[in-house]
Steps between C-alpha positions, in 0.01 A plus 500: 500500500477380853824410675405107531434524125831660426702265709355200324588664173848561620520154610368366151767720343771362713398127432490583116816719476704400792587897568312808527587874483357741771520789248341329210227358714439836650441683165304194355239490785514888565616477873806617684806322524459494878148318435688235288768457765255457784329220269802340455566494847187310559592252235841456669317434841297256332799322354421580142774737439851606586546877451835622326623852395227642268251223520445161622562125386319179537563348828659151503250415742224640310141433637205613274334799662121531505278767643309319792121444470427781731709755323344411148150499605546842646643640178285684217168346641275717279692389195495130598125521596430654132676181357296276730160637407615489134589154539143395599360484169693155454299337806293200397122503577354313772637161539839589382830424643788770582865438584672818684858531503681695798604861465374838577302575198333147494407579868334820384278281263410278791364813674263567224346173397133543453261329729232442223636173370620172654886447439727216598832682594831320549800690621853436643509841651428492885443895493232428229339220661459695818344767301242280349390327816124552544473649133128431420493289180857378505597125543860548629772247458853553611807329313751369777867507513780689663417872573778752392508756776608768241201451276232300720458239218502130521782362260663165451423139386177486666350834367601383131372176517167651629471719205589215250171328644295825420341647214338848540330739292717803563831563659611832625869527512745761617851559358821676580602553143373507145762464227510386134790251529409399848131486543341551853746445771553509876810507728440172675536151338216339725253779417582465144414130495161573675411798260598261201261242639225767555532593137465119388202460719265745362321553154520860514828671654485863603830688620448797720799719467545898559690664208826495688542128444542548145861475381652370839561137533569278802719183506219225462250510187189303579306562181547629140318814407279300276371282782291813639154537371519861610706762700313742709720799574489884549511797276874558543582197278674618191391462149782250442410287790147464382591436153735234604222303680219577249720383187514162686130487529484571873222748580604826698264654726613835633324613825 
């Protein structure tokens, strides 16, 4: 597990439990206690934690921690590329329309969009819009709004209203967490609102998520598990995680 992923996991534990133990986390994640202390120091500097003897407690000035877009794009690129390639099966044929969420795995999908068909692509991600400029066969539309610096996506009332006026064939959506009792979730309320609008604006809803997203949950749920048509993930997904979705009628594609 990369440091940024570990730190997000620690922040989630703090948000849900209020306190974490260095020794317990080190044993669970199979890292040294010093590694956990360094991670907690990062969270403390970010305002998400206050270190105490033996661990840390949730900071009273807690601010949700998210790995930056640059960090996330650079992590596990081969795995994310596999997920993106496997997700291509859900693309509509020539003349179809696609909604692309922000996030590193969806960005990998944008990189491998085929040139053998004409598609209308709408996105609220500045990075993905830049990727697709000049792409042969793609009619590109951007969804306006205030751009969050940490993720590089447009959020807010303008973005949500634009999506409410949209009906696309397929939406490809990223998520920070997948849990049976909390659905698909993300740490930011404004991004959750946009993701919810993405889900409602497409006939087919495909969630791209590596296997580390199963189990953890973030503060804001943007869709129930049953809202997804399919989840595309990697071969690290547990049998339990896969069965959880398939029992609800959600197709699981393992890259």
